[in-house]
């Protein structure tokens, strides 16, 4: 008779154990999903690190190309500055001659007005 009384309790205990087992399976599935998500995030982080490294390499190559371009352009810039200085040096005597000629030009232009022949 004790076995008959214990049978419902044993059945209830089996149901509770089955429920715990189902909960454990659900928790295990959730842990696997979390593990998969962590692995995916780890792969994404690794991909981001690789992308950052490649970007740094490209930036370094761009810096090097800019430095090479500057070093190539520098001699041309020096030549241009020297040519500009030479042009200014050539313009100076012409400006001095023009400044010296100005009073004579003004005299010629204005003398005609005084006589009534100029405009």
PDB file of C-alpha atoms in Angstrom:
ATOM      1  CA  UNK A   1       0.000   0.000   0.000  1.00  0.00           C
ATOM      2  CA  UNK A   2       2.843   2.341   0.664  1.00  0.00           C
ATOM      3  CA  UNK A   3       3.959   1.870  -2.920  1.00  0.00           C
ATOM      4  CA  UNK A   4       0.523   2.865  -4.155  1.00  0.00           C
ATOM      5  CA  UNK A   5       0.633   6.043  -2.059  1.00  0.00           C
ATOM      6  CA  UNK A   6       4.178   6.790  -3.153  1.00  0.00           C
ATOM      7  CA  UNK A   7       3.392   6.297  -6.826  1.00  0.00           C
ATOM      8  CA  UNK A   8       1.670   9.699  -7.326  1.00  0.00           C
ATOM      9  CA  UNK A   9       4.528  11.424  -5.498  1.00  0.00           C
ATOM     10  CA  UNK A  10       7.035   9.598  -7.671  1.00  0.00           C
ATOM     11  CA  UNK A  11       5.109  10.653 -10.771  1.00  0.00           C
ATOM     12  CA  UNK A  12       5.114  14.267  -9.555  1.00  0.00           C
ATOM     13  CA  UNK A  13       8.842  14.000  -8.872  1.00  0.00           C
ATOM     14  CA  UNK A  14       9.361  12.678 -12.407  1.00  0.00           C
ATOM     15  CA  UNK A  15       7.380  15.611 -13.822  1.00  0.00           C
ATOM     16  CA  UNK A  16       9.424  18.080 -11.779  1.00  0.00           C
ATOM     17  CA  UNK A  17      12.652  16.371 -12.853  1.00  0.00           C
ATOM     18  CA  UNK A  18      11.495  16.430 -16.459  1.00  0.00           C
ATOM     19  CA  UNK A  19      10.698  20.139 -16.129  1.00  0.00           C
ATOM     20  CA  UNK A  20      14.162  20.773 -14.657  1.00  0.00           C
ATOM     21  CA  UNK A  21      15.698  18.759 -17.500  1.00  0.00           C
ATOM     22  CA  UNK A  22      13.768  20.827 -20.062  1.00  0.00           C
ATOM     23  CA  UNK A  23      14.907  24.016 -18.324  1.00  0.00           C
ATOM     24  CA  UNK A  24      18.487  22.728 -18.348  1.00  0.00           C
ATOM     25  CA  UNK A  25      18.180  21.945 -22.059  1.00  0.00           C
ATOM     26  CA  UNK A  26      16.823  25.460 -22.694  1.00  0.00           C
ATOM     27  CA  UNK A  27      19.676  26.951 -20.687  1.00  0.00           C
ATOM     28  CA  UNK A  28      22.152  24.816 -22.623  1.00  0.00           C
ATOM     29  CA  UNK A  29      20.638  25.990 -25.921  1.00  0.00           C
ATOM     30  CA  UNK A  30      20.820  29.604 -24.746  1.00  0.00           C
ATOM     31  CA  UNK A  31      24.447  29.103 -23.728  1.00  0.00           C
ATOM     32  CA  UNK A  32      25.240  27.675 -27.162  1.00  0.00           C
ATOM     33  CA  UNK A  33      23.543  30.664 -28.832  1.00  0.00           C
ATOM     34  CA  UNK A  34      25.503  33.039 -26.597  1.00  0.00           C
ATOM     35  CA  UNK A  35      28.694  31.166 -27.457  1.00  0.00           C
ATOM     36  CA  UNK A  36      27.906  31.418 -31.174  1.00  0.00           C
ATOM     37  CA  UNK A  37      27.167  35.132 -30.804  1.00  0.00           C
ATOM     38  CA  UNK A  38      30.431  35.639 -28.917  1.00  0.00           C
ATOM     39  CA  UNK A  39      32.324  33.804 -31.659  1.00  0.00           C
ATOM     40  CA  UNK A  40      30.649  35.958 -34.314  1.00  0.00           C
ATOM     41  CA  UNK A  41      31.508  39.122 -32.373  1.00  0.00           C
ATOM     42  CA  UNK A  42      35.075  37.901 -31.979  1.00  0.00           C
ATOM     43  CA  UNK A  43      35.296  37.357 -35.747  1.00  0.00           C
ATOM     44  CA  UNK A  44      33.843  40.820 -36.340  1.00  0.00           C
ATOM     45  CA  UNK A  45      36.367  42.347 -33.942  1.00  0.00           C
ATOM     46  CA  UNK A  46      39.183  40.520 -35.707  1.00  0.00           C
ATOM     47  CA  UNK A  47      37.899  41.733 -39.074  1.00  0.00           C
ATOM     48  CA  UNK A  48      37.765  45.283 -37.706  1.00  0.00           C
ATOM     49  CA  UNK A  49      41.354  44.971 -36.489  1.00  0.00           C
ATOM     50  CA  UNK A  50      42.462  43.718 -39.907  1.00  0.00           C
ATOM     51  CA  UNK A  51      40.587  46.572 -41.605  1.00  0.00           C
ATOM     52  CA  UNK A  52      42.194  49.093 -39.237  1.00  0.00           C
ATOM     53  CA  UNK A  53      45.645  47.660 -39.968  1.00  0.00           C
ATOM     54  CA  UNK A  54      45.070  47.780 -43.731  1.00  0.00           C
ATOM     55  CA  UNK A  55      43.803  51.365 -43.390  1.00  0.00           C
ATOM     56  CA  UNK A  56      46.949  52.295 -41.472  1.00  0.00           C
ATOM     57  CA  UNK A  57      49.083  50.725 -44.212  1.00  0.00           C
ATOM     58  CA  UNK A  58      47.213  52.710 -46.875  1.00  0.00           C
ATOM     59  CA  UNK A  59      47.600  55.899 -44.824  1.00  0.00           C
ATOM     60  CA  UNK A  60      51.330  55.267 -44.442  1.00  0.00           C
ATOM     61  CA  UNK A  61      51.638  54.690 -48.195  1.00  0.00           C
ATOM     62  CA  UNK A  62      49.715  57.916 -48.855  1.00  0.00           C
ATOM     63  CA  UNK A  63      52.028  59.797 -46.471  1.00  0.00           C
ATOM     64  CA  UNK A  64      55.041  58.357 -48.256  1.00  0.00           C
ATOM     65  CA  UNK A  65      53.624  59.292 -51.666  1.00  0.00           C
ATOM     66  CA  UNK A  66      52.968  62.830 -50.424  1.00  0.00           C
ATOM     67  CA  UNK A  67      56.510  63.091 -49.075  1.00  0.00           C
ATOM     68  CA  UNK A  68      57.924  61.872 -52.389  1.00  0.00           C
ATOM     69  CA  UNK A  69      55.727  64.348 -54.293  1.00  0.00           C
ATOM     70  CA  UNK A  70      56.935  67.169 -52.045  1.00  0.00           C
ATOM     71  CA  UNK A  71      60.558  66.186 -52.501  1.00  0.00           C
ATOM     72  CA  UNK A  72      60.056  66.076 -56.276  1.00  0.00           C
ATOM     73  CA  UNK A  73      58.204  69.413 -56.312  1.00  0.00           C
ATOM     74  CA  UNK A  74      60.708  71.208 -54.075  1.00  0.00           C
ATOM     75  CA  UNK A  75      63.413  71.691 -56.746  1.00  0.00           C
ATOM     76  CA  UNK A  76      60.801  73.026 -59.182  1.00  0.00           C
ATOM     77  CA  UNK A  77      59.579  75.421 -56.496  1.00  0.00           C
ATOM     78  CA  UNK A  78      63.132  76.610 -55.868  1.00  0.00           C
ATOM     79  CA  UNK A  79      63.612  77.189 -59.612  1.00  0.00           C
ATOM     80  CA  UNK A  80      60.320  79.118 -59.759  1.00  0.00           C
ATOM     81  CA  UNK A  81      61.335  81.303 -56.804  1.00  0.00           C
ATOM     82  CA  UNK A  82      64.708  81.995 -58.407  1.00  0.00           C
ATOM     83  CA  UNK A  83      63.006  82.865 -61.717  1.00  0.00           C
ATOM     84  CA  UNK A  84      60.624  85.185 -59.884  1.00  0.00           C
ATOM     85  CA  UNK A  85      63.564  86.871 -58.156  1.00  0.00           C
ATOM     86  CA  UNK A  86      65.317  87.256 -61.512  1.00  0.00           C
ATOM     87  CA  UNK A  87      62.170  88.764 -63.034  1.00  0.00           C
ATOM     88  CA  UNK A  88      61.860  91.201 -60.143  1.00  0.00           C
ATOM     89  CA  UNK A  89      65.527  92.100 -60.510  1.00  0.00           C
ATOM     90  CA  UNK A  90      64.995  92.753 -64.227  1.00  0.00           C
ATOM     91  CA  UNK A  91      61.874  94.822 -63.532  1.00  0.00           C
ATOM     92  CA  UNK A  92      63.663  97.084 -61.057  1.00  0.00           C
ATOM     93  CA  UNK A  93      65.934  98.890 -63.578  1.00  0.00           C
ATOM     94  CA  UNK A  94      62.946  99.363 -65.888  1.00  0.00           C
ATOM     95  CA  UNK A  95      60.936 100.831 -63.010  1.00  0.00           C
ATOM     96  CA  UNK A  96      63.809 103.178 -62.135  1.00  0.00           C
ATOM     97  CA  UNK A  97      64.088 104.304 -65.763  1.00  0.00           C
ATOM     98  CA  UNK A  98      60.323 104.889 -65.918  1.00  0.00           C
ATOM     99  CA  UNK A  99      60.412 106.856 -62.678  1.00  0.00           C
ATOM    100  CA  UNK A 100      63.244 108.977 -64.030  1.00  0.00           C
ATOM    101  CA  UNK A 101      61.387 109.526 -67.310  1.00  0.00           C
ATOM    102  CA  UNK A 102      58.093 110.483 -65.633  1.00  0.00           C
ATOM    103  CA  UNK A 103      58.943 114.153 -65.023  1.00  0.00           C
ATOM    104  CA  UNK A 104      59.993 114.556 -68.653  1.00  0.00           C
ATOM    105  CA  UNK A 105      56.800 112.836 -69.874  1.00  0.00           C
ATOM    106  CA  UNK A 106      54.672 115.041 -67.660  1.00  0.00           C
ATOM    107  CA  UNK A 107      56.500 118.095 -68.966  1.00  0.00           C
ATOM    108  CA  UNK A 108      55.913 117.080 -72.579  1.00  0.00           C
ATOM    109  CA  UNK A 109      52.260 116.253 -72.026  1.00  0.00           C
ATOM    110  CA  UNK A 110      51.464 119.304 -69.960  1.00  0.00           C
ATOM    111  CA  UNK A 111      53.418 121.825 -72.051  1.00  0.00           C
ATOM    112  CA  UNK A 112      50.999 121.320 -74.940  1.00  0.00           C
ATOM    113  CA  UNK A 113      48.054 122.255 -72.736  1.00  0.00           C
ATOM    114  CA  UNK A 114      49.617 125.476 -71.663  1.00  0.00           C
ATOM    115  CA  UNK A 115      50.069 126.568 -75.249  1.00  0.00           C
ATOM    116  CA  UNK A 116      46.510 125.587 -76.134  1.00  0.00           C
ATOM    117  CA  UNK A 117      47.498 122.754 -78.435  1.00  0.00           C
ATOM    118  CA  UNK A 118      46.872 119.927 -75.969  1.00  0.00           C
ATOM    119  CA  UNK A 119      43.614 118.454 -74.930  1.00  0.00           C
TER     120      UNK A 119
END
